[in-house]
Structure formats: structure tokens, C-alpha cells
CSV table of C-alpha atoms in Angstrom, one decimal:
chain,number,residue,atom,x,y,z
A,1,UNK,CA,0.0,0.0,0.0
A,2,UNK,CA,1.1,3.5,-1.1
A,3,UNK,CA,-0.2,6.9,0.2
A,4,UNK,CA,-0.7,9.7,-2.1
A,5,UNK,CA,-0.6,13.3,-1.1
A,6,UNK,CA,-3.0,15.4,-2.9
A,7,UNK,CA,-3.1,19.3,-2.3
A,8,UNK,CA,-5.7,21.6,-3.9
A,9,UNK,CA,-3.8,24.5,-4.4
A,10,UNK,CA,-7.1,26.2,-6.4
A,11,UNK,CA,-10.0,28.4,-5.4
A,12,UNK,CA,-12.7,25.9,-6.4
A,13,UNK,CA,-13.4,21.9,-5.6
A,14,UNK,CA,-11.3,19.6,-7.3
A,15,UNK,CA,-11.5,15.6,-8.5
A,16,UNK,CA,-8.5,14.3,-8.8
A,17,UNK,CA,-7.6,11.4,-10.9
A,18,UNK,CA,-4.2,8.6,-11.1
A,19,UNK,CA,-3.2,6.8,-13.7
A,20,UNK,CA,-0.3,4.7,-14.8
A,21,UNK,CA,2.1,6.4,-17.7
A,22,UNK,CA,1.4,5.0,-20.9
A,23,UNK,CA,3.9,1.6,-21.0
A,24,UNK,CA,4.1,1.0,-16.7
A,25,UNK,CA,2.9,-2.8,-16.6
A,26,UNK,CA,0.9,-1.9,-13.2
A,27,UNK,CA,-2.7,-1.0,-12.2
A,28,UNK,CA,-3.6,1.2,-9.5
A,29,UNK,CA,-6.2,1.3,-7.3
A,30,UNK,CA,-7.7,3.9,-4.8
A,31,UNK,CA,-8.5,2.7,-1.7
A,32,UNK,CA,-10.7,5.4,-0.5
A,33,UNK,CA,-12.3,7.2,-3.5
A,34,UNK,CA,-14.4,9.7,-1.6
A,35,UNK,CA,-10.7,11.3,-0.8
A,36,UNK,CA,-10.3,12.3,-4.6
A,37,UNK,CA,-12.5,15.2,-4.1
A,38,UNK,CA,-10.9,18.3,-2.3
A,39,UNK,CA,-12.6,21.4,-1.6
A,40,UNK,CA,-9.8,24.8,-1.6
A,41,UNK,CA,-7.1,24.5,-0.1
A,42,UNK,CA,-7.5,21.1,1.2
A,43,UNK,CA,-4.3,18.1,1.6
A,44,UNK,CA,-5.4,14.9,1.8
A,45,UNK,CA,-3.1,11.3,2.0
A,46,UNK,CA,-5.1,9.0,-0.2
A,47,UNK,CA,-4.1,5.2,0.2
A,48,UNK,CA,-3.6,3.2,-3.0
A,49,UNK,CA,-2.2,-0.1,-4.0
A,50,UNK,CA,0.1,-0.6,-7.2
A,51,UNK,CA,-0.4,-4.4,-8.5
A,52,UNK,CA,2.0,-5.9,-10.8
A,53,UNK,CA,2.8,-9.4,-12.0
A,54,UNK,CA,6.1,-10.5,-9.6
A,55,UNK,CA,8.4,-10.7,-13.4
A,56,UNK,CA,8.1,-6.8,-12.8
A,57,UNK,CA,11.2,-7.3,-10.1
A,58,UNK,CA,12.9,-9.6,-12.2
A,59,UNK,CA,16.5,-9.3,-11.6
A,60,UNK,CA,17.3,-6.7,-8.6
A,61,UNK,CA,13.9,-6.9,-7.2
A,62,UNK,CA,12.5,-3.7,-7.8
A,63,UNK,CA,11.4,-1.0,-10.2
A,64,UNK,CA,10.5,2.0,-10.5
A,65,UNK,CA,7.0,2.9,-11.7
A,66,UNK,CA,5.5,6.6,-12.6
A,67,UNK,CA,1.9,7.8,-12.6
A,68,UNK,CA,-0.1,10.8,-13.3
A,69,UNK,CA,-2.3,13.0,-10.8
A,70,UNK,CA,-4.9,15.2,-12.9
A,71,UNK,CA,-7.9,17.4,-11.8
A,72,UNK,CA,-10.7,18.9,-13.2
A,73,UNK,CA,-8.6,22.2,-14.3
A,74,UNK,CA,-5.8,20.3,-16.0
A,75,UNK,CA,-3.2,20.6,-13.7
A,76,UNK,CA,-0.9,17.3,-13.8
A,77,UNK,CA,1.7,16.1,-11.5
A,78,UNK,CA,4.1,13.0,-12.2
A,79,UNK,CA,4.5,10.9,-9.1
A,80,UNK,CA,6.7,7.7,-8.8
A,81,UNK,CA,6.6,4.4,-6.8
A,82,UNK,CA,9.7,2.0,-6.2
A,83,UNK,CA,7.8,-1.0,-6.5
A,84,UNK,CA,9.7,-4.2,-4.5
A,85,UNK,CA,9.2,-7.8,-5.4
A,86,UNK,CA,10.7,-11.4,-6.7
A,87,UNK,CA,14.4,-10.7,-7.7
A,88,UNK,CA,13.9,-14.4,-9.9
């Protein structure tokens, strides 16, 4: 499990939304959607799990993965998780 901060640095209510980048061989899920939505000005830590198939780790078990955070107004953050598993 992974925690995601997510800070509404706008004047209005924002959904937020996190994807894997185009090629990351993981899916992501969001533990607790209702955090997704922040009002103004509001931080929130939103728990999330990253699954993979163990041949991710395949040699020095672990890699790195990157996502993207997007709200409603376009704004996009990169975020990255060093995902540890199976070296073999």
C-alpha cells in the first residue's frame, strides 16, 4: 500500500484522478475514493495499492513505476513508486 498526497492549491473543488504512464505494466487502485475530491485549499493522504505481476522485479527486485495526478482544471503532477518484489 502506497499513500498519495494530494493538495488543492485552487480556489474551487477539485476531483483528482491517477493513472499509470502509458507503458508502466501496473494498475492502481484507490483505496478510498471519496478522498479524490478536495474542496480549496485542502491536503489529503489517499491510500492506494500498485499491483503488478512478480516478473516486474525480475533481476534486482525492484522498479521504478511513474503515474499521473490530474484534476478537473488540468493541472498534472508526475509521481513515482519504487515497487519491490521477486528478484527471480
Amino acid at each position: 500500500e502506497f499513500r498519495i498526497r494530494l493538495v488543492n492549491r485552487t480556489a474551487e473543488t477539485q476531483i483528482y484522478s491517477v493513472t499509470p504512464n502509458e507503458g508502466e505494466e501496473v494498475s492502481i487502485e484507490v483505496l478510498d475514493e471519496e478522498k479524490m475530491q478536495l474542496k480549496a485549499d485542502q491536503s489529503v493522504l489517499v491510500p492506494v495499492h500498485v499491483k503488478f505481476k512478480s516478473t516486474l522485479t525480475r533481476g534486482n527486485g525492484q522498479k521504478t513505476v511513474y503515474a499521473t495526478i490530474t484534476d478537473q482544471s488540468d493541472n498534472v503532477r508526475e509521481v513515482k513508486f519504487s515497487l519491490l518484489g521477486p528478484k527471480s
